[in-house]
Coordinates of C-alpha atoms and ligand atoms in Angstrom, one line a residue:
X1294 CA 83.6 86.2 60.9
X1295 CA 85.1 88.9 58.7
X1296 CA 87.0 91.6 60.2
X1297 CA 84.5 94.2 59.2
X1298 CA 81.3 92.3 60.9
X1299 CA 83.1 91.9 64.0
X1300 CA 83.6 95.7 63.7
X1301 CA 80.1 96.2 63.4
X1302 CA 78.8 94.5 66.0
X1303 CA 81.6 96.2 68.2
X1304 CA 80.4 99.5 67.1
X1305 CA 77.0 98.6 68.1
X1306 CA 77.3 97.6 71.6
X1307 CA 80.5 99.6 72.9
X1308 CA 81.2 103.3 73.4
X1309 CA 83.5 104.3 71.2
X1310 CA 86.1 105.2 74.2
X1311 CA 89.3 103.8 72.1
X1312 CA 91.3 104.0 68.7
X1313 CA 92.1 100.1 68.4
X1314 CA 93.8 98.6 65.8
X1315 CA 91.9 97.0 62.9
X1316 CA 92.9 93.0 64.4
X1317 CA 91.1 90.8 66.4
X1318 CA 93.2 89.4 69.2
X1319 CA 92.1 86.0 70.2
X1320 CA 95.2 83.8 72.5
X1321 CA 99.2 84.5 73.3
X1322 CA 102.1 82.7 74.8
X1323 CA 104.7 84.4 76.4
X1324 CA 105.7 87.6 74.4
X1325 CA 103.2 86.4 71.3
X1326 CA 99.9 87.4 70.3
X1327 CA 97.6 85.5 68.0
X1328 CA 94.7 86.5 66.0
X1329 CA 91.0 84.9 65.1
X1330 CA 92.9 83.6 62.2
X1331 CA 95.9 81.9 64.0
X1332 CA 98.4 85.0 62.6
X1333 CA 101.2 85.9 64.6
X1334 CA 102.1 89.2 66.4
X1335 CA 105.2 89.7 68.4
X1336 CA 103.6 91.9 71.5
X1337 CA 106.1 94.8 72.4
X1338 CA 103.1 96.1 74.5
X1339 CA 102.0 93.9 76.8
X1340 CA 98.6 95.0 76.9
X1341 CA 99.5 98.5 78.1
X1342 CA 102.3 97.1 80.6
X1343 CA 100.4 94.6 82.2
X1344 CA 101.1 90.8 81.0
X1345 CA 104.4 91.5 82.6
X1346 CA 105.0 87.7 82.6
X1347 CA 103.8 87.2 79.2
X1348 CA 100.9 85.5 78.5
X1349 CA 99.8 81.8 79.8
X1350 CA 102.7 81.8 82.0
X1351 CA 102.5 78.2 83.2
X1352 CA 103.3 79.1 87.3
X1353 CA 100.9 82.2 87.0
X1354 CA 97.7 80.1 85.7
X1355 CA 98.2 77.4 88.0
X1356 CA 98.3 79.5 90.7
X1357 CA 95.6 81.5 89.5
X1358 CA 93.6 78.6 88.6
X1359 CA 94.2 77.1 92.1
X1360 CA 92.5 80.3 93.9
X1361 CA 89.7 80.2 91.3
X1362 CA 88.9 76.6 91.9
X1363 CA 88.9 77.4 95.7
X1364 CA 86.5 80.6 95.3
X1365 CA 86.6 83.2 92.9
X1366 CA 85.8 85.7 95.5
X1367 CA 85.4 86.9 99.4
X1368 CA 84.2 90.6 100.5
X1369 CA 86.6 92.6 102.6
X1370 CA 84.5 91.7 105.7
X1371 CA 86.3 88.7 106.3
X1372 CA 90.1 87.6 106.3
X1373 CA 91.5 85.6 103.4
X1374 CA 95.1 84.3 103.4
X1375 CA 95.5 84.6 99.8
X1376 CA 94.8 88.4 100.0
X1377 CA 96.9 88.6 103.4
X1378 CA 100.1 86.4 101.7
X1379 CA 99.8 88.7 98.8
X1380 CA 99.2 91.6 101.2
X1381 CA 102.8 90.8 103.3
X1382 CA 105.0 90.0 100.1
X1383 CA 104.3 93.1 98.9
X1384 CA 105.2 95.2 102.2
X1385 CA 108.3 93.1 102.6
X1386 CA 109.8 93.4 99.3
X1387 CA 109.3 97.2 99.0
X1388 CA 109.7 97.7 102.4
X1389 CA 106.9 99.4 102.9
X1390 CA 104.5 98.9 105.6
X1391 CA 100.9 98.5 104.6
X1392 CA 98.9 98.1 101.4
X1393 CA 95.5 99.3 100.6
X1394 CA 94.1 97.2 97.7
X1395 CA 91.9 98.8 94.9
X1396 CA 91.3 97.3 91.1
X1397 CA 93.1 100.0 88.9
X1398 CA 96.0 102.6 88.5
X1399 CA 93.5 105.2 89.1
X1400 CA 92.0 103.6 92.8
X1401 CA 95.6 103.0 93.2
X1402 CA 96.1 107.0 93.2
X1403 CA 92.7 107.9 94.4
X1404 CA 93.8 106.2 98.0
X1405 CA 97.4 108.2 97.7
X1406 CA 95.5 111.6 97.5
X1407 CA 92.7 110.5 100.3
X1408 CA 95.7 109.2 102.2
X1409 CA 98.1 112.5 101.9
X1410 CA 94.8 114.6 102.7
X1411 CA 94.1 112.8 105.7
X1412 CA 97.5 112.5 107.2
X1413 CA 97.2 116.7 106.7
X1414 CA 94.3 117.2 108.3
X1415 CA 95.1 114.9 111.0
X1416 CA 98.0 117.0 112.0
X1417 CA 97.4 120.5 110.8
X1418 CA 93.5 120.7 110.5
X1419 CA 91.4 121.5 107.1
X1420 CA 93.8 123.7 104.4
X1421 CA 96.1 122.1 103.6
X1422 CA 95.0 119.8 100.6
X1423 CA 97.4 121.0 97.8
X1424 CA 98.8 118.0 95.6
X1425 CA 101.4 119.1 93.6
X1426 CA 102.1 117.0 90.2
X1427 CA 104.6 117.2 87.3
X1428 CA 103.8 118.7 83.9
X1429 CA 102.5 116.4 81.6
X1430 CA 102.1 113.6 84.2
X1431 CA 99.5 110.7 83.8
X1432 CA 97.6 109.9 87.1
X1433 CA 94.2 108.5 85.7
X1434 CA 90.9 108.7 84.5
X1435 CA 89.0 109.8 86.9
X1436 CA 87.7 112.7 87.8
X1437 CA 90.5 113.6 90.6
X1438 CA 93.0 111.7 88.8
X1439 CA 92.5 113.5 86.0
X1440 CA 93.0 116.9 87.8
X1441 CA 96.3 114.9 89.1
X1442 CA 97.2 114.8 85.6
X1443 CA 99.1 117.5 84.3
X1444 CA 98.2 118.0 80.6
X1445 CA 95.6 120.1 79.4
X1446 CA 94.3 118.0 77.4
X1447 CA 92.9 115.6 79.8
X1448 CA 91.2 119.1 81.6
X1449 CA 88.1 119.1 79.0
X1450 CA 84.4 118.5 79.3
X1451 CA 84.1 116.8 82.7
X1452 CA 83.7 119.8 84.7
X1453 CA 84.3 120.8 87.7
X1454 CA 87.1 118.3 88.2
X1455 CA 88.7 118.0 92.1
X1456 CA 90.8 120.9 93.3
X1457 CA 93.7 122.0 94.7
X1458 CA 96.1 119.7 92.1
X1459 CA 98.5 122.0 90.9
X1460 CA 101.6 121.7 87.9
X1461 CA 104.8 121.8 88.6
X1462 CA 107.4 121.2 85.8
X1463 CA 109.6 118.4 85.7
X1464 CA 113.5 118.4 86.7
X1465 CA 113.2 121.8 88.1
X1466 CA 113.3 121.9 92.1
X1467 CA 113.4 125.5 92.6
X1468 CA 110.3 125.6 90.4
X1469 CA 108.6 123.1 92.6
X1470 CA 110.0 125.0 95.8
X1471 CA 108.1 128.2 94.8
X1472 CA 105.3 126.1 94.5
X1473 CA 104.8 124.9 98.2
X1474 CA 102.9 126.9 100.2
X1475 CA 100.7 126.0 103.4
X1476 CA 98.3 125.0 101.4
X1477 CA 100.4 121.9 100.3
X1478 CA 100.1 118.7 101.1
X1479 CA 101.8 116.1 99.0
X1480 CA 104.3 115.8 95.9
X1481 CA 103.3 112.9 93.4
X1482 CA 105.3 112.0 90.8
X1483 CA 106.5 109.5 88.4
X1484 CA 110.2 108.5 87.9
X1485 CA 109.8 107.6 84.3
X1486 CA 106.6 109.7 82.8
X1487 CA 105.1 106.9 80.9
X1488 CA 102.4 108.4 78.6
X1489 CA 103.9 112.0 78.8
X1490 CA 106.4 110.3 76.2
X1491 CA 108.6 108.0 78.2
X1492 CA 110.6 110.8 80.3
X1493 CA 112.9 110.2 83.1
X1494 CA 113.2 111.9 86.0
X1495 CA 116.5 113.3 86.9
X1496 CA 117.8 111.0 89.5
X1497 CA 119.2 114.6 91.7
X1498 CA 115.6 115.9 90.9
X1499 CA 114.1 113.0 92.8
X1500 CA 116.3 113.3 95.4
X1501 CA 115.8 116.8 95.8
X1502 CA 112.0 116.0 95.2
X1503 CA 112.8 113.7 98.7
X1504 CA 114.5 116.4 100.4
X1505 CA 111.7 119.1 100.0
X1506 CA 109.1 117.1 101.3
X1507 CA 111.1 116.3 104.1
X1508 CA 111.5 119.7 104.8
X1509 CA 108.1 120.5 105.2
X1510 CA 106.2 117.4 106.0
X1511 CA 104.7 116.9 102.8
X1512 CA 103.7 113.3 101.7
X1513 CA 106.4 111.9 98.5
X1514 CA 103.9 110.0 96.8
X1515 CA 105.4 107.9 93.7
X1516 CA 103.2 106.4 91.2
X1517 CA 104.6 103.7 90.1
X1518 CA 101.7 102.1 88.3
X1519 CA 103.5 101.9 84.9
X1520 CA 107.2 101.8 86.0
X1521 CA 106.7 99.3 89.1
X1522 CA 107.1 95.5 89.7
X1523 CA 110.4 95.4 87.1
X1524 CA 109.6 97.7 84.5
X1525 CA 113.2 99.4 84.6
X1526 CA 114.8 96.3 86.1
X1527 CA 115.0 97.6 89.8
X1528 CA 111.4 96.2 91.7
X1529 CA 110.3 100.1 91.8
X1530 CA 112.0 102.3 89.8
X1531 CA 112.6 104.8 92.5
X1532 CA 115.4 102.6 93.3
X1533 CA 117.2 103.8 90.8
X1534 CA 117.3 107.2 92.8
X1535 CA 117.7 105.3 96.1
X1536 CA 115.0 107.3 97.7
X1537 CA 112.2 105.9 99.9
X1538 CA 108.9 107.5 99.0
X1539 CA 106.3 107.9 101.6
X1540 CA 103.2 106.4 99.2
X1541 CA 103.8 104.2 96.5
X1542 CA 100.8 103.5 94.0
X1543 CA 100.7 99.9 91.8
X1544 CA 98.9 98.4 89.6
X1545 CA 99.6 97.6 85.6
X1546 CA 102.1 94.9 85.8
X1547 CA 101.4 93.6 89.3
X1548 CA 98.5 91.8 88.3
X1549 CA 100.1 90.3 85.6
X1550 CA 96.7 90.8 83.6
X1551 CA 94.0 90.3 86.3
X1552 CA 92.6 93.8 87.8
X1553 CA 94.5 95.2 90.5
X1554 CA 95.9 98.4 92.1
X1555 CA 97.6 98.8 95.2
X1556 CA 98.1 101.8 97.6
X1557 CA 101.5 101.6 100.1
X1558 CA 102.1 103.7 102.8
X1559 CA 105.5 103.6 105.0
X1560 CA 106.0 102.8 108.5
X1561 CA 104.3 105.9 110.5
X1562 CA 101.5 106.2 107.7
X1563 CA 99.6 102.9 109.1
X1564 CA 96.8 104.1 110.9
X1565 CA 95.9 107.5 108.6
X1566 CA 93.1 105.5 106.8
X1567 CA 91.0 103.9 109.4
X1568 CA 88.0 102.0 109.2
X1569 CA 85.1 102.8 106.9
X1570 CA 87.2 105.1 105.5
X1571 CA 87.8 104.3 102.3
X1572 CA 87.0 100.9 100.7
X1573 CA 86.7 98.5 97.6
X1574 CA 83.7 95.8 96.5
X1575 CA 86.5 93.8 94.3
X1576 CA 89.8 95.3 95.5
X1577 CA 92.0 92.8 96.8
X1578 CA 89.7 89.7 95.0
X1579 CA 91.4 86.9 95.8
X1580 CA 92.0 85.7 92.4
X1581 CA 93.6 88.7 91.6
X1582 CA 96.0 88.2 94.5
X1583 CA 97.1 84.8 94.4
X1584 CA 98.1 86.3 90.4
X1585 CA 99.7 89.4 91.8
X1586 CA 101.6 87.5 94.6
X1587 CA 103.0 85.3 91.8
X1588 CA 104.3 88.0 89.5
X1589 CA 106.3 89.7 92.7
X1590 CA 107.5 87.1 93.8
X1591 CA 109.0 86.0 89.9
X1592 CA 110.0 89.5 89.5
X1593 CA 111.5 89.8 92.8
X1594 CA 114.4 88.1 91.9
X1595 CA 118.2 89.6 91.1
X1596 CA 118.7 87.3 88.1
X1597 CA 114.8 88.1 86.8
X1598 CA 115.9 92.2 87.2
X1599 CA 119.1 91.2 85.7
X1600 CA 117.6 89.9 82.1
X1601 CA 115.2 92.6 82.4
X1602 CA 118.0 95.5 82.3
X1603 CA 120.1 93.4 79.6
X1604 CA 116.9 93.1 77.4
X1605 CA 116.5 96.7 78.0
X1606 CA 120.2 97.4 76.9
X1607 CA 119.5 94.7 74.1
X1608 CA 116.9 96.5 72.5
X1609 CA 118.3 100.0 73.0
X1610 CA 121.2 99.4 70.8
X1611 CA 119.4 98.0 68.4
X1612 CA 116.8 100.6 68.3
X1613 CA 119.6 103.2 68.1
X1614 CA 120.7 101.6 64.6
X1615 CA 117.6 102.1 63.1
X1616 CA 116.2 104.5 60.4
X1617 CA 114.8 107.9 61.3
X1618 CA 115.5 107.2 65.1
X1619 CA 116.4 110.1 67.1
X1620 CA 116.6 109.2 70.5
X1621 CA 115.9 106.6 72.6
X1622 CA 114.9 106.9 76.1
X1623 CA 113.2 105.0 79.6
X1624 CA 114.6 102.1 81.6
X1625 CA 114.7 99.0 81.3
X1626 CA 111.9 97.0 79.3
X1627 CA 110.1 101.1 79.5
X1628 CA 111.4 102.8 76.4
X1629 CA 110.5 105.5 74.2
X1630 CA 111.7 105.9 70.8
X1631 CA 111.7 109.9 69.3
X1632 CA 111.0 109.0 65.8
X1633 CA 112.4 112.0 63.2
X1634 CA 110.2 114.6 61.3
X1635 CA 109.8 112.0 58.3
X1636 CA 108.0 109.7 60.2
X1637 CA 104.6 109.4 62.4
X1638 CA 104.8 107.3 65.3
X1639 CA 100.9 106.1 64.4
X1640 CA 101.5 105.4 61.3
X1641 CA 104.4 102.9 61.9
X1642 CA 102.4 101.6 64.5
X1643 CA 99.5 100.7 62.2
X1644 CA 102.2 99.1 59.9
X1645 CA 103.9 97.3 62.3
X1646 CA 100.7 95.4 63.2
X1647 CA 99.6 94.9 59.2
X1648 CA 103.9 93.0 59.6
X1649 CA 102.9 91.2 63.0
X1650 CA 104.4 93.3 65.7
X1651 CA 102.2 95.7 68.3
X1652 CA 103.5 98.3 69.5
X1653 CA 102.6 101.1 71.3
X1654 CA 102.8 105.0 71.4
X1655 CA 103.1 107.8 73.9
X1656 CA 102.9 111.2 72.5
X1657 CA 104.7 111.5 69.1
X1658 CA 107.2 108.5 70.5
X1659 CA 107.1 105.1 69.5
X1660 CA 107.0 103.2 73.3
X1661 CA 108.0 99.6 74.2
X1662 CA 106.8 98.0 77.4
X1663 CA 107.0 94.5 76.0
X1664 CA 106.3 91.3 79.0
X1665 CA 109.9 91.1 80.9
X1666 CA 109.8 87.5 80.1
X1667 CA 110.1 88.4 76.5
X1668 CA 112.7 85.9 74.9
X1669 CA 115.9 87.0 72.9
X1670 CA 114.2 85.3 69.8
X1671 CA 111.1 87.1 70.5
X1672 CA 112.8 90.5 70.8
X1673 CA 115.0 90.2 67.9
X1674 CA 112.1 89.1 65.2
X1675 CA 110.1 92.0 67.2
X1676 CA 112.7 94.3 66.6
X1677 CA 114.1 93.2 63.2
X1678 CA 109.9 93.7 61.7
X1679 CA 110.2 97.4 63.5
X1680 CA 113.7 98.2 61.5
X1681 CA 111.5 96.6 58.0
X1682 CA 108.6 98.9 59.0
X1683 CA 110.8 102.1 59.2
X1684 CA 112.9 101.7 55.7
X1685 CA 109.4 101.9 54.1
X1686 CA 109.5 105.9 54.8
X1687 CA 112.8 107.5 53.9
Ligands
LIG1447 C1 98.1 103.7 83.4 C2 98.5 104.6 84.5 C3 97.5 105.0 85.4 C4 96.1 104.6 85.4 O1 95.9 103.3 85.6 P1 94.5 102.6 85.3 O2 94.6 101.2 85.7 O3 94.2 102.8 83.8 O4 93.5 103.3 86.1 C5 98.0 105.8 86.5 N1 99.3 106.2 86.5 C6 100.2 105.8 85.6 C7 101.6 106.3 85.7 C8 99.8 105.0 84.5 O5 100.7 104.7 83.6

């Protein structure tokens, strides 16, 4: 089928909630896309930061084949010790003490603010529901997290969205210390703003971030749906900061391209959400799990993070070499590329994928959140096809 007639028939039968790119992905393997037509496409985005082990890896469909051959699925009323084993490895290894399992980034949040609200009311009675997010933050899609999101842009149409979210701008603690109140409840942030353009945190900020919530019992709540499991080569990128958040939030990479989002809470946090409380038909699928436990426990590994941060460090210096490059920032295998005046990030992403490399943007950057198994040979053709793409503008 043409390209156009598989347009049409999209158009006719989806919403038309995307911009996609005029190509018709089809099958991958590891770090490489292919199209209807066989064509080849180095992936630098990974599906949005998901196929964090590329895709088909061979120890991720086996063991997500094994669970589907054993049953695809099992409701939350009963135990499964696929969803538990998942459940444990991921308490243990971010040393947190329980997980609440939903199917997306947003669920993933959605539990975070239910949780900080509860553990508020619990102690200090109704009032006191204030989440306080960062300035162009990206929390979700619906309609709390989207409140939780601090760009205006996002604030249209849906009206009334969930109150008592409030902006706080980034790297600035005395701003965020006017902004507490007895109203507040809970500071959310991200250590790398992923679609806010690729923006670290200061690590001092998040420290002092820490430090303020400790001070008066608010809830650090870290969403580390884009920059988790790897991303920035530490397991959570709040690592880098070596701060322990009180909720961490999952879900991109984790799955490793099945649906999942996960909610943590630390030790003292266990028994805020009780029963019937809150809840999830698909969340923690079983499927989804025996995936998820897979990727963590491949990620999980000090050699794994090594390669990630050297592939980061890799492509950094390269990317700083190129033409009409301004900056390059993020961590790790998360990096944002601040592109000149010459130049529009869309645009050379539209090229790039006519030359057989996606790629994706945040704002007016050019982002790269390719799989963290990406090879060296992958990268460099990836990166070489990128260079091409920007000596066509000068
Ligand atoms: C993508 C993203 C979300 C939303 O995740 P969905 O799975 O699309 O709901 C939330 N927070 C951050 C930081 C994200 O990057």
């Amino acid at each position: 089928m043409s390209f156009e007639s598989v347009k049409a028939q999209h158009d006719s039968a989806l919403m038309p909630t995307y911009g996609r790119f005029p190509v018709i992905l089809n099958h991958g393997r590891n770090a490489t896309a292919f199209d209807d037509g066989g064509a080849e496409y180095i992936d630098f985005g990974s599906g949005i930061g998901v196929t964090s082990l590329g895709y088909c890896d061979p120890g991720y469909v086996k063991a997500v084949t094994t669970q589907l051959n054993m049953a695809q699925h099992f409701s939350n009323l009963y135990y499964n010790e696929t969803q538990i084993d998942c459940a444990v490895s991921l308490c243990r290894r971010t040393g947190m003490a329980r997980v609440f399992f939903g199917n997306s980034g947003a669920e993933a949040n959605e539990c975070a603010i239910k949780l900080a609200r509860k553990y508020s009311f619990d102690k200090y009675g109704k009032g006191r529901s204030t989440v306080i997010t960062l300035c162009n933050s990206f929390h979700g899609r619906t309609v709390t997290t989207l409140a939780a999101t601090g760009q205006d842009v996002f604030h249209n149409y849906f009206f009334p969205f969930t109150g008592d979210f409030v902006y706080a701008p980034a790297n600035d603690l005395d701003a965020l210390k006017a902004m507490i109140d007895d109203t507040t409840c809970a500071v959310m942030i991200e250590c790398v703003q992923g679609e806010g353009g690729v923006m670290p945190l200061d690590t001092a900020y998040i420290q002092g971030v820490r430090a303020l919530c400790d001070q008066h019992d608010l809830l650090m709540i870290v969403d580390e749906v884009q920059t988790g499991i790897g991303r920035t080569g530490k397991l959570l990128a709040v690592e880098h900061a070596d701060v322990k958040p009180d909720v961490v939030t999952l879900a991109k990479g984790l799955g490793g391209g099945l649906p999942i989002g996960a909610c943590l809470c630390r030790e003292g946090l266990e028994d805020v959400m009780g029963v019937g409380m809150h809840g999830s038909t698909f969340g923690g699928n079983p499927v989804v799990c025996a995936g998820a436990k897979y990727v963590l426990e491949t990620v999980d590994n000090p050699d794994f993070l090594k390669m990630v941060s050297a592939k980061g460090d890799f492509a950094r210096r390269r990317l700083e070499t190129m033409p009409h490059v301004k900056e390059v920032r993020g961590m790790g295998l998360m990096l944002g590329v601040v592109l000149d005046d010459k130049v529009n990030a869309k645009d050379v992403a539209n090229l790039c994928v006519k030359c057989g490399l996606l790629i994706l943007t945040a704002k007016s950057l050019l982002r790269l959140l390719p799989p963290l198994t990406i090879s060296k040979d992958e990268l460099r053709r990836g990166l070489s096809i990128l260079e091409t793409v920007l000596k066509e503008w000068n």
